mmCIF file with all atom_site columns, C-alpha atoms in Angstrom:
data_model
loop_
_atom_site.group_PDB
_atom_site.id
_atom_site.type_symbol
_atom_site.label_atom_id
_atom_site.label_alt_id
_atom_site.label_comp_id
_atom_site.label_asym_id
_atom_site.label_entity_id
_atom_site.label_seq_id
_atom_site.pdbx_PDB_ins_code
_atom_site.Cartn_x
_atom_site.Cartn_y
_atom_site.Cartn_z
_atom_site.occupancy
_atom_site.B_iso_or_equiv
_atom_site.pdbx_formal_charge
_atom_site.auth_seq_id
_atom_site.auth_comp_id
_atom_site.auth_asym_id
_atom_site.auth_atom_id
_atom_site.pdbx_PDB_model_num
ATOM 1   C CA . MET A 1 1   ? 155.372 -187.681 132.312 1.00 35.00 ? 777 MET A CA 1
ATOM 2   C CA . ALA A 1 2   ? 151.968 -186.096 131.717 1.00 39.00 ? 778 ALA A CA 1
ATOM 3   C CA . MET A 1 3   ? 153.550 -182.718 130.955 1.00 41.00 ? 779 MET A CA 1
ATOM 4   C CA . PHE A 1 4   ? 156.013 -184.372 128.555 1.00 38.00 ? 780 PHE A CA 1
ATOM 5   C CA . GLU A 1 5   ? 153.132 -185.977 126.687 1.00 43.00 ? 781 GLU A CA 1
ATOM 6   C CA . LEU A 1 6   ? 151.559 -182.552 126.366 1.00 49.00 ? 782 LEU A CA 1
ATOM 7   C CA . HIS A 1 7   ? 154.631 -181.288 124.522 1.00 46.00 ? 783 HIS A CA 1
ATOM 8   C CA . GLU A 1 8   ? 155.669 -184.408 122.681 1.00 45.00 ? 784 GLU A CA 1
ATOM 9   C CA . SER A 1 9   ? 152.619 -186.392 121.631 1.00 47.00 ? 785 SER A CA 1
ATOM 10  C CA . ALA A 1 10  ? 153.357 -189.838 120.275 1.00 50.00 ? 786 ALA A CA 1
ATOM 11  C CA . SER A 1 11  ? 153.334 -190.267 116.520 1.00 58.00 ? 787 SER A CA 1
ATOM 12  C CA . ASN A 1 12  ? 150.293 -192.526 116.709 1.00 74.00 ? 788 ASN A CA 1
ATOM 13  C CA . THR A 1 13  ? 148.249 -189.975 118.673 1.00 81.00 ? 789 THR A CA 1
ATOM 14  C CA . PRO A 1 14  ? 145.401 -188.779 116.430 1.00 88.00 ? 790 PRO A CA 1
ATOM 15  C CA . SER A 1 15  ? 144.967 -185.084 115.761 1.00 91.00 ? 791 SER A CA 1
ATOM 16  C CA . VAL A 1 16  ? 142.026 -183.048 114.521 1.00 94.00 ? 792 VAL A CA 1
ATOM 17  C CA . GLU A 1 17  ? 141.570 -179.487 113.373 1.00 96.00 ? 793 GLU A CA 1
ATOM 18  C CA . LEU A 1 18  ? 140.215 -177.332 116.194 1.00 97.00 ? 794 LEU A CA 1
ATOM 19  C CA . GLY A 1 19  ? 137.323 -176.151 114.034 1.00 96.00 ? 795 GLY A CA 1
ATOM 20  C CA . THR A 1 20  ? 135.979 -179.707 113.704 1.00 96.00 ? 796 THR A CA 1
ATOM 21  C CA . ILE A 1 21  ? 135.540 -180.137 117.463 1.00 96.00 ? 797 ILE A CA 1
ATOM 22  C CA . CYS A 1 22  ? 134.819 -176.564 118.524 1.00 97.00 ? 798 CYS A CA 1
ATOM 23  C CA . GLU A 1 23  ? 132.660 -173.606 117.659 1.00 97.00 ? 799 GLU A CA 1
ATOM 24  C CA . ILE A 1 24  ? 134.870 -170.504 117.439 1.00 97.00 ? 800 ILE A CA 1
ATOM 25  C CA . THR A 1 25  ? 133.166 -167.115 117.750 1.00 97.00 ? 801 THR A CA 1
ATOM 26  C CA . ALA A 1 26  ? 134.738 -163.654 117.729 1.00 95.00 ? 802 ALA A CA 1
ATOM 27  C CA . GLY A 1 27  ? 133.516 -161.130 120.278 1.00 93.00 ? 803 GLY A CA 1
ATOM 28  C CA . PRO A 1 28  ? 130.955 -158.438 119.469 1.00 92.00 ? 804 PRO A CA 1
ATOM 29  C CA . ALA A 1 29  ? 131.934 -155.338 117.526 1.00 82.00 ? 805 ALA A CA 1
ATOM 30  C CA . GLY A 1 30  ? 133.811 -152.792 119.598 1.00 71.00 ? 806 GLY A CA 1
ATOM 31  C CA . SER A 1 31  ? 131.238 -150.124 118.785 1.00 68.00 ? 807 SER A CA 1
ATOM 32  C CA . LEU A 1 32  ? 128.708 -152.062 120.853 1.00 64.00 ? 808 LEU A CA 1
ATOM 33  C CA . LEU A 1 33  ? 130.906 -151.994 123.947 1.00 69.00 ? 809 LEU A CA 1
ATOM 34  C CA . LYS A 1 34  ? 132.051 -148.385 124.285 1.00 66.00 ? 810 LYS A CA 1
ATOM 35  C CA . ASP A 1 35  ? 132.441 -146.514 127.572 1.00 63.00 ? 811 ASP A CA 1
ATOM 36  C CA . LEU A 1 36  ? 131.614 -149.404 129.872 1.00 63.00 ? 812 LEU A CA 1
ATOM 37  C CA . PRO A 1 37  ? 131.921 -148.655 133.605 1.00 57.00 ? 813 PRO A CA 1
ATOM 38  C CA . ASP A 1 38  ? 134.379 -150.526 135.824 1.00 58.00 ? 814 ASP A CA 1
ATOM 39  C CA . VAL A 1 39  ? 131.826 -150.623 138.621 1.00 53.00 ? 815 VAL A CA 1
ATOM 40  C CA . GLY A 1 40  ? 128.074 -150.715 138.935 1.00 62.00 ? 816 GLY A CA 1
ATOM 41  C CA . THR A 1 41  ? 125.362 -153.143 138.012 1.00 76.00 ? 817 THR A CA 1
ATOM 42  C CA . GLY A 1 42  ? 125.014 -155.138 134.856 1.00 88.00 ? 818 GLY A CA 1
ATOM 43  C CA . VAL A 1 43  ? 126.543 -158.204 133.219 1.00 94.00 ? 819 VAL A CA 1
ATOM 44  C CA . PRO A 1 44  ? 130.328 -158.584 133.619 1.00 94.00 ? 820 PRO A CA 1
ATOM 45  C CA . MET A 1 45  ? 132.373 -158.553 130.424 1.00 94.00 ? 821 MET A CA 1
ATOM 46  C CA . VAL A 1 46  ? 135.643 -160.472 130.238 1.00 95.00 ? 822 VAL A CA 1
ATOM 47  C CA . SER A 1 47  ? 138.596 -158.739 128.567 1.00 93.00 ? 823 SER A CA 1
ATOM 48  C CA . PRO A 1 48  ? 142.227 -159.790 128.034 1.00 93.00 ? 824 PRO A CA 1
ATOM 49  C CA . ARG A 1 49  ? 143.258 -157.751 131.069 1.00 93.00 ? 825 ARG A CA 1
ATOM 50  C CA . ASP A 1 50  ? 141.202 -160.113 133.225 1.00 95.00 ? 826 ASP A CA 1
ATOM 51  C CA . PHE A 1 51  ? 143.134 -163.287 132.340 1.00 94.00 ? 827 PHE A CA 1
ATOM 52  C CA . THR A 1 52  ? 145.509 -164.701 134.961 1.00 91.00 ? 828 THR A CA 1
ATOM 53  C CA . GLU A 1 53  ? 148.632 -166.801 134.459 1.00 86.00 ? 829 GLU A CA 1
ATOM 54  C CA . PHE A 1 54  ? 146.635 -169.802 135.699 1.00 88.00 ? 830 PHE A CA 1
ATOM 55  C CA . ARG A 1 55  ? 144.156 -169.539 132.805 1.00 90.00 ? 831 ARG A CA 1
ATOM 56  C CA . THR A 1 56  ? 141.428 -168.216 135.086 1.00 93.00 ? 832 THR A CA 1
ATOM 57  C CA . ILE A 1 57  ? 139.483 -164.949 135.199 1.00 96.00 ? 833 ILE A CA 1
ATOM 58  C CA . ASP A 1 58  ? 140.315 -162.207 137.691 1.00 94.00 ? 834 ASP A CA 1
ATOM 59  C CA . HIS A 1 59  ? 137.036 -160.785 139.036 1.00 94.00 ? 835 HIS A CA 1
ATOM 60  C CA . SER A 1 60  ? 138.542 -157.686 140.657 1.00 91.00 ? 836 SER A CA 1
ATOM 61  C CA . ARG A 1 61  ? 138.041 -155.071 137.920 1.00 88.00 ? 837 ARG A CA 1
ATOM 62  C CA . LEU A 1 62  ? 135.549 -156.399 135.414 1.00 91.00 ? 838 LEU A CA 1
ATOM 63  C CA . ARG A 1 63  ? 133.692 -153.926 133.259 1.00 89.00 ? 839 ARG A CA 1
ATOM 64  C CA . GLN A 1 64  ? 129.909 -154.134 133.271 1.00 90.00 ? 840 GLN A CA 1
ATOM 65  C CA . VAL A 1 65  ? 127.486 -154.186 130.364 1.00 90.00 ? 841 VAL A CA 1
ATOM 66  C CA . PRO A 1 66  ? 124.124 -152.610 131.281 1.00 89.00 ? 842 PRO A CA 1
ATOM 67  C CA . GLN A 1 67  ? 121.393 -155.235 131.387 1.00 88.00 ? 843 GLN A CA 1
ATOM 68  C CA . ALA A 1 68  ? 119.449 -153.729 128.483 1.00 86.00 ? 844 ALA A CA 1
ATOM 69  C CA . GLU A 1 69  ? 122.540 -153.830 126.271 1.00 86.00 ? 845 GLU A CA 1
ATOM 70  C CA . ALA A 1 70  ? 123.540 -157.292 127.470 1.00 89.00 ? 846 ALA A CA 1
ATOM 71  C CA . GLU A 1 71  ? 120.224 -158.736 126.330 1.00 89.00 ? 847 GLU A CA 1
ATOM 72  C CA . LYS A 1 72  ? 121.083 -157.668 122.779 1.00 89.00 ? 848 LYS A CA 1
ATOM 73  C CA . LEU A 1 73  ? 124.385 -159.572 123.034 1.00 92.00 ? 849 LEU A CA 1
ATOM 74  C CA . GLU A 1 74  ? 122.912 -162.866 124.201 1.00 93.00 ? 850 GLU A CA 1
ATOM 75  C CA . ARG A 1 75  ? 124.714 -164.894 121.521 1.00 94.00 ? 851 ARG A CA 1
ATOM 76  C CA . PHE A 1 76  ? 128.035 -163.829 123.044 1.00 96.00 ? 852 PHE A CA 1
ATOM 77  C CA . ALA A 1 77  ? 127.197 -165.228 126.475 1.00 96.00 ? 853 ALA A CA 1
ATOM 78  C CA . LEU A 1 78  ? 129.711 -167.593 128.036 1.00 98.00 ? 854 LEU A CA 1
ATOM 79  C CA . GLN A 1 79  ? 129.115 -171.110 129.295 1.00 97.00 ? 855 GLN A CA 1
ATOM 80  C CA . GLU A 1 80  ? 131.070 -173.187 131.770 1.00 97.00 ? 856 GLU A CA 1
ATOM 81  C CA . ASN A 1 81  ? 134.115 -174.808 130.087 1.00 97.00 ? 857 ASN A CA 1
ATOM 82  C CA . ASP A 1 82  ? 134.257 -172.307 127.239 1.00 98.00 ? 858 ASP A CA 1
ATOM 83  C CA . ILE A 1 83  ? 137.750 -171.005 126.506 1.00 98.00 ? 859 ILE A CA 1
ATOM 84  C CA . VAL A 1 84  ? 138.088 -167.242 126.042 1.00 97.00 ? 860 VAL A CA 1
ATOM 85  C CA . MET A 1 85  ? 141.227 -166.266 124.135 1.00 97.00 ? 861 MET A CA 1
ATOM 86  C CA . VAL A 1 86  ? 142.948 -163.033 123.131 1.00 95.00 ? 862 VAL A CA 1
ATOM 87  C CA . ARG A 1 87  ? 142.655 -162.511 119.391 1.00 93.00 ? 863 ARG A CA 1
ATOM 88  C CA . GLN A 1 88  ? 144.287 -159.121 118.931 1.00 88.00 ? 864 GLN A CA 1
ATOM 89  C CA . GLY A 1 89  ? 147.612 -157.779 120.169 1.00 83.00 ? 865 GLY A CA 1
ATOM 90  C CA . SER A 1 90  ? 149.355 -160.126 122.622 1.00 84.00 ? 866 SER A CA 1
ATOM 91  C CA . LEU A 1 91  ? 147.958 -163.330 121.175 1.00 89.00 ? 867 LEU A CA 1
ATOM 92  C CA . GLY A 1 92  ? 147.308 -166.531 123.035 1.00 83.00 ? 868 GLY A CA 1
ATOM 93  C CA . GLY A 1 93  ? 146.338 -165.353 126.524 1.00 91.00 ? 869 GLY A CA 1
ATOM 94  C CA . GLN A 1 94  ? 143.251 -167.226 127.635 1.00 94.00 ? 870 GLN A CA 1
ATOM 95  C CA . ALA A 1 95  ? 141.005 -168.411 130.429 1.00 96.00 ? 871 ALA A CA 1
ATOM 96  C CA . LEU A 1 96  ? 138.833 -171.458 130.995 1.00 96.00 ? 872 LEU A CA 1
ATOM 97  C CA . VAL A 1 97  ? 135.354 -170.326 132.024 1.00 97.00 ? 873 VAL A CA 1
ATOM 98  C CA . SER A 1 98  ? 134.059 -171.623 135.354 1.00 96.00 ? 874 SER A CA 1
ATOM 99  C CA . ILE A 1 99  ? 130.446 -171.968 136.508 1.00 97.00 ? 875 ILE A CA 1
ATOM 100 C CA . ARG A 1 100 ? 130.791 -168.604 138.275 1.00 96.00 ? 876 ARG A CA 1
ATOM 101 C CA . GLU A 1 101 ? 131.326 -166.861 134.939 1.00 97.00 ? 877 GLU A CA 1
ATOM 102 C CA . ALA A 1 102 ? 128.465 -168.531 133.065 1.00 96.00 ? 878 ALA A CA 1
ATOM 103 C CA . ASP A 1 103 ? 126.261 -166.010 131.212 1.00 96.00 ? 879 ASP A CA 1
ATOM 104 C CA . TRP A 1 104 ? 128.937 -163.316 131.316 1.00 97.00 ? 880 TRP A CA 1
ATOM 105 C CA . LEU A 1 105 ? 130.024 -161.652 128.085 1.00 96.00 ? 881 LEU A CA 1
ATOM 106 C CA . TYR A 1 106 ? 133.421 -161.312 126.403 1.00 96.00 ? 882 TYR A CA 1
ATOM 107 C CA . SER A 1 107 ? 134.987 -158.380 124.597 1.00 93.00 ? 883 SER A CA 1
ATOM 108 C CA . SER A 1 108 ? 135.701 -157.729 120.935 1.00 92.00 ? 884 SER A CA 1
ATOM 109 C CA . SER A 1 109 ? 139.384 -158.463 121.614 1.00 93.00 ? 885 SER A CA 1
ATOM 110 C CA . CYS A 1 110 ? 138.585 -162.108 122.369 1.00 95.00 ? 886 CYS A CA 1
ATOM 111 C CA . LEU A 1 111 ? 137.491 -165.328 120.720 1.00 97.00 ? 887 LEU A CA 1
ATOM 112 C CA . ARG A 1 112 ? 135.194 -167.862 122.374 1.00 98.00 ? 888 ARG A CA 1
ATOM 113 C CA . ILE A 1 113 ? 136.082 -171.529 121.863 1.00 98.00 ? 889 ILE A CA 1
ATOM 114 C CA . ARG A 1 114 ? 133.228 -173.925 122.707 1.00 98.00 ? 890 ARG A CA 1
ATOM 115 C CA . LEU A 1 115 ? 133.593 -177.691 122.486 1.00 97.00 ? 891 LEU A CA 1
ATOM 116 C CA . ARG A 1 116 ? 131.080 -179.623 120.414 1.00 95.00 ? 892 ARG A CA 1
ATOM 117 C CA . THR A 1 117 ? 132.137 -183.022 121.764 1.00 93.00 ? 893 THR A CA 1
ATOM 118 C CA . THR A 1 118 ? 132.411 -184.773 125.124 1.00 92.00 ? 894 THR A CA 1
ATOM 119 C CA . ASN A 1 119 ? 135.496 -186.699 123.982 1.00 92.00 ? 895 ASN A CA 1
ATOM 120 C CA . VAL A 1 120 ? 137.768 -183.757 124.778 1.00 96.00 ? 896 VAL A CA 1
ATOM 121 C CA . ILE A 1 121 ? 138.459 -182.600 128.339 1.00 96.00 ? 897 ILE A CA 1
ATOM 122 C CA . PRO A 1 122 ? 138.177 -178.776 128.475 1.00 96.00 ? 898 PRO A CA 1
ATOM 123 C CA . GLY A 1 123 ? 141.169 -178.495 130.816 1.00 95.00 ? 899 GLY A CA 1
ATOM 124 C CA . TYR A 1 124 ? 143.288 -180.547 128.437 1.00 95.00 ? 900 TYR A CA 1
ATOM 125 C CA . LEU A 1 125 ? 142.333 -178.395 125.455 1.00 96.00 ? 901 LEU A CA 1
ATOM 126 C CA . SER A 1 126 ? 143.091 -175.229 127.419 1.00 95.00 ? 902 SER A CA 1
ATOM 127 C CA . ALA A 1 127 ? 146.499 -176.633 128.367 1.00 93.00 ? 903 ALA A CA 1
ATOM 128 C CA . TYR A 1 128 ? 147.253 -177.720 124.794 1.00 95.00 ? 904 TYR A CA 1
ATOM 129 C CA . LEU A 1 129 ? 146.372 -174.231 123.550 1.00 95.00 ? 905 LEU A CA 1
ATOM 130 C CA . THR A 1 130 ? 148.899 -172.807 125.999 1.00 91.00 ? 906 THR A CA 1
ATOM 131 C CA . TYR A 1 131 ? 151.902 -175.075 126.379 1.00 90.00 ? 907 TYR A CA 1
ATOM 132 C CA . SER A 1 132 ? 152.244 -177.378 123.374 1.00 91.00 ? 908 SER A CA 1
ATOM 133 C CA . ARG A 1 133 ? 155.167 -176.705 121.051 1.00 92.00 ? 909 ARG A CA 1
ATOM 134 C CA . SER A 1 134 ? 152.933 -176.749 118.012 1.00 93.00 ? 910 SER A CA 1
ATOM 135 C CA . TRP A 1 135 ? 150.760 -174.028 119.576 1.00 94.00 ? 911 TRP A CA 1
ATOM 136 C CA . VAL A 1 136 ? 153.747 -171.807 120.340 1.00 91.00 ? 912 VAL A CA 1
ATOM 137 C CA . ALA A 1 137 ? 154.947 -172.214 116.749 1.00 93.00 ? 913 ALA A CA 1
ATOM 138 C CA . PHE A 1 138 ? 151.451 -171.469 115.443 1.00 94.00 ? 914 PHE A CA 1
ATOM 139 C CA . LEU A 1 139 ? 151.250 -168.192 117.379 1.00 91.00 ? 915 LEU A CA 1
ATOM 140 C CA . GLN A 1 140 ? 154.652 -167.153 116.104 1.00 89.00 ? 916 GLN A CA 1
ATOM 141 C CA . GLN A 1 141 ? 153.432 -167.652 112.549 1.00 89.00 ? 917 GLN A CA 1
ATOM 142 C CA . GLN A 1 142 ? 150.458 -165.361 113.209 1.00 86.00 ? 918 GLN A CA 1
ATOM 143 C CA . THR A 1 143 ? 152.727 -162.480 114.203 1.00 79.00 ? 919 THR A CA 1
ATOM 144 C CA . VAL A 1 144 ? 155.063 -162.545 111.197 1.00 75.00 ? 920 VAL A CA 1
ATOM 145 C CA . GLY A 1 145 ? 154.811 -159.418 109.055 1.00 70.00 ? 921 GLY A CA 1
ATOM 146 C CA . THR A 1 146 ? 152.055 -157.783 111.099 1.00 73.00 ? 922 THR A CA 1
ATOM 147 C CA . THR A 1 147 ? 151.995 -154.530 113.052 1.00 78.00 ? 923 THR A CA 1
ATOM 148 C CA . VAL A 1 148 ? 149.098 -155.602 115.266 1.00 80.00 ? 924 VAL A CA 1
ATOM 149 C CA . PRO A 1 149 ? 148.874 -159.415 115.403 1.00 84.00 ? 925 PRO A CA 1
ATOM 150 C CA . LEU A 1 150 ? 145.367 -160.757 114.801 1.00 88.00 ? 926 LEU A CA 1
ATOM 151 C CA . LEU A 1 151 ? 144.132 -164.291 115.351 1.00 92.00 ? 927 LEU A CA 1
ATOM 152 C CA . THR A 1 152 ? 141.138 -165.054 113.134 1.00 92.00 ? 928 THR A CA 1
ATOM 153 C CA . SER A 1 153 ? 138.487 -167.692 113.684 1.00 94.00 ? 929 SER A CA 1
ATOM 154 C CA . SER A 1 154 ? 139.345 -169.351 110.379 1.00 94.00 ? 930 SER A CA 1
ATOM 155 C CA . ALA A 1 155 ? 143.069 -169.580 111.128 1.00 93.00 ? 931 ALA A CA 1
ATOM 156 C CA . LEU A 1 156 ? 142.428 -170.913 114.619 1.00 95.00 ? 932 LEU A CA 1
ATOM 157 C CA . GLY A 1 157 ? 139.949 -173.438 113.282 1.00 96.00 ? 933 GLY A CA 1
ATOM 158 C CA . LYS A 1 158 ? 142.663 -175.042 111.149 1.00 96.00 ? 934 LYS A CA 1
ATOM 159 C CA . PHE A 1 159 ? 145.057 -175.555 114.056 1.00 96.00 ? 935 PHE A CA 1
ATOM 160 C CA . PRO A 1 160 ? 145.658 -179.306 114.622 1.00 96.00 ? 936 PRO A CA 1
ATOM 161 C CA . VAL A 1 161 ? 145.073 -180.559 118.177 1.00 96.00 ? 937 VAL A CA 1
ATOM 162 C CA . ALA A 1 162 ? 146.630 -183.840 119.302 1.00 95.00 ? 938 ALA A CA 1
ATOM 163 C CA . LEU A 1 163 ? 144.003 -185.945 121.083 1.00 94.00 ? 939 LEU A CA 1
ATOM 164 C CA . PRO A 1 164 ? 145.205 -188.808 123.266 1.00 93.00 ? 940 PRO A CA 1
ATOM 165 C CA . ASP A 1 165 ? 142.517 -190.929 124.896 1.00 93.00 ? 941 ASP A CA 1
ATOM 166 C CA . VAL A 1 166 ? 140.351 -189.368 127.589 1.00 93.00 ? 942 VAL A CA 1
ATOM 167 C CA . ALA A 1 167 ? 142.269 -191.069 130.418 1.00 93.00 ? 943 ALA A CA 1
ATOM 168 C CA . LYS A 1 168 ? 145.511 -189.411 129.285 1.00 93.00 ? 944 LYS A CA 1
ATOM 169 C CA . GLN A 1 169 ? 143.753 -186.084 128.841 1.00 94.00 ? 945 GLN A CA 1
ATOM 170 C CA . LEU A 1 170 ? 142.514 -186.312 132.433 1.00 92.00 ? 946 LEU A CA 1
ATOM 171 C CA . ALA A 1 171 ? 145.974 -187.228 133.718 1.00 91.00 ? 947 ALA A CA 1
ATOM 172 C CA . ILE A 1 172 ? 147.507 -184.203 131.992 1.00 89.00 ? 948 ILE A CA 1
ATOM 173 C CA . THR A 1 173 ? 144.745 -181.917 133.278 1.00 87.00 ? 949 THR A CA 1
ATOM 174 C CA . GLU A 1 174 ? 145.161 -183.118 136.863 1.00 86.00 ? 950 GLU A CA 1
ATOM 175 C CA . ALA A 1 175 ? 148.956 -182.825 136.729 1.00 81.00 ? 951 ALA A CA 1
ATOM 176 C CA . LEU A 1 176 ? 148.699 -179.239 135.525 1.00 79.00 ? 952 LEU A CA 1
ATOM 177 C CA . ARG A 1 177 ? 146.038 -178.376 138.117 1.00 77.00 ? 953 ARG A CA 1
ATOM 178 C CA . GLU A 1 178 ? 148.276 -179.699 140.883 1.00 76.00 ? 954 GLU A CA 1
ATOM 179 C CA . LEU A 1 179 ? 151.253 -177.767 139.554 1.00 75.00 ? 955 LEU A CA 1
ATOM 180 C CA . ASP A 1 180 ? 149.243 -174.539 139.291 1.00 73.00 ? 956 ASP A CA 1
ATOM 181 C CA . GLY A 1 181 ? 148.076 -175.040 142.879 1.00 69.00 ? 957 GLY A CA 1
ATOM 182 C CA . GLN A 1 182 ? 151.634 -175.412 144.118 1.00 73.00 ? 958 GLN A CA 1
ATOM 183 C CA . ILE A 1 183 ? 152.723 -172.310 142.208 1.00 72.00 ? 959 ILE A CA 1
ATOM 184 C CA . ALA A 1 184 ? 149.827 -170.309 143.673 1.00 69.00 ? 960 ALA A CA 1
ATOM 185 C CA . VAL A 1 185 ? 150.808 -171.339 147.212 1.00 69.00 ? 961 VAL A CA 1
ATOM 186 C CA . GLU A 1 186 ? 154.430 -170.355 146.645 1.00 73.00 ? 962 GLU A CA 1
ATOM 187 C CA . GLN A 1 187 ? 153.416 -167.014 145.149 1.00 66.00 ? 963 GLN A CA 1
ATOM 188 C CA . ALA A 1 188 ? 151.180 -166.296 148.155 1.00 69.00 ? 964 ALA A CA 1
ATOM 189 C CA . ILE A 1 189 ? 154.099 -166.983 150.492 1.00 74.00 ? 965 ILE A CA 1
ATOM 190 C CA . ILE A 1 190 ? 156.375 -164.691 148.487 1.00 73.00 ? 966 ILE A CA 1
ATOM 191 C CA . ALA A 1 191 ? 153.742 -161.931 148.466 1.00 67.00 ? 967 ALA A CA 1
ATOM 192 C CA . ARG A 1 192 ? 153.318 -162.265 152.240 1.00 77.00 ? 968 ARG A CA 1
ATOM 193 C CA . LEU A 1 193 ? 157.064 -162.051 152.843 1.00 72.00 ? 969 LEU A CA 1
ATOM 194 C CA . ALA A 1 194 ? 157.325 -159.038 150.537 1.00 71.00 ? 970 ALA A CA 1
ATOM 195 C CA . SER A 1 195 ? 154.578 -157.251 152.485 1.00 75.00 ? 971 SER A CA 1
ATOM 196 C CA . LEU A 1 196 ? 156.441 -157.899 155.762 1.00 70.00 ? 972 LEU A CA 1
ATOM 197 C CA . ARG A 1 197 ? 159.799 -156.695 154.452 1.00 71.00 ? 973 ARG A CA 1
ATOM 198 C CA . PRO A 1 198 ? 159.336 -152.928 155.090 1.00 73.00 ? 974 PRO A CA 1
ATOM 199 C CA . SER A 1 199 ? 158.334 -153.415 158.727 1.00 72.00 ? 975 SER A CA 1
ATOM 200 C CA . ILE A 1 200 ? 161.125 -155.927 159.355 1.00 68.00 ? 976 ILE A CA 1
ATOM 201 C CA . VAL A 1 201 ? 163.699 -153.572 157.846 1.00 64.00 ? 977 VAL A CA 1
ATOM 202 C CA . GLU A 1 202 ? 162.327 -150.668 159.869 1.00 64.00 ? 978 GLU A CA 1
ATOM 203 C CA . VAL A 1 203 ? 162.558 -152.585 163.149 1.00 64.00 ? 979 VAL A CA 1
ATOM 204 C CA . THR A 1 204 ? 166.057 -153.808 162.282 1.00 66.00 ? 980 THR A CA 1
ATOM 205 C CA . LEU A 1 205 ? 167.255 -150.268 161.507 1.00 61.00 ? 981 LEU A CA 1
ATOM 206 C CA . GLU A 1 206 ? 165.744 -148.873 164.706 1.00 66.00 ? 982 GLU A CA 1
ATOM 207 C CA . GLU A 1 207 ? 167.484 -151.541 166.773 1.00 66.00 ? 983 GLU A CA 1
ATOM 208 C CA . ALA A 1 208 ? 170.786 -150.878 165.032 1.00 64.00 ? 984 ALA A CA 1
ATOM 209 C CA . MET A 1 209 ? 170.633 -147.161 165.876 1.00 67.00 ? 985 MET A CA 1
ATOM 210 C CA . GLN A 1 210 ? 169.894 -147.653 169.591 1.00 66.00 ? 986 GLN A CA 1
#
């Protein structure tokens, strides 16, 4: 039921433009982030390639911004519960920032969405900006007639977000978290079985030829 409500909000559910409840900030100019190393010391920088299907950040291959350069980019630092979203190319990919990623930076290919209110659950907003039908339709509109789709802060700020009461937002967030957890477990099992397949086949073939 919670997932259905996410897609089909009731007609009496209020909605607000995203820009009225969030601060939306594009990443720093690309010229400030050239030739960053994949390893080494510095401040990690989140890019679209680091987003997972579970709206989290993969830490395995983050690029690093040297500390001296990172200090100049302080206004682009992330906070827990920010949403980082792709704004150029394959639009819509995103991640919800955890406490582990606080004070990291984000690339010029991303937008940072930061709530201004405590009446919206960050997990709910992240889910709405992923799965709702209105969001899918909105992204499709942004790609019409463009060679390289671009999502601007102004366009995103006008997107209407349906806001049920906080209790319903929490219920939707928890339902999605549970579902993501189940999917992750199943994927781990599949990956484990796939890794065992070559050795099982090898043993089976050896036995067949004896």
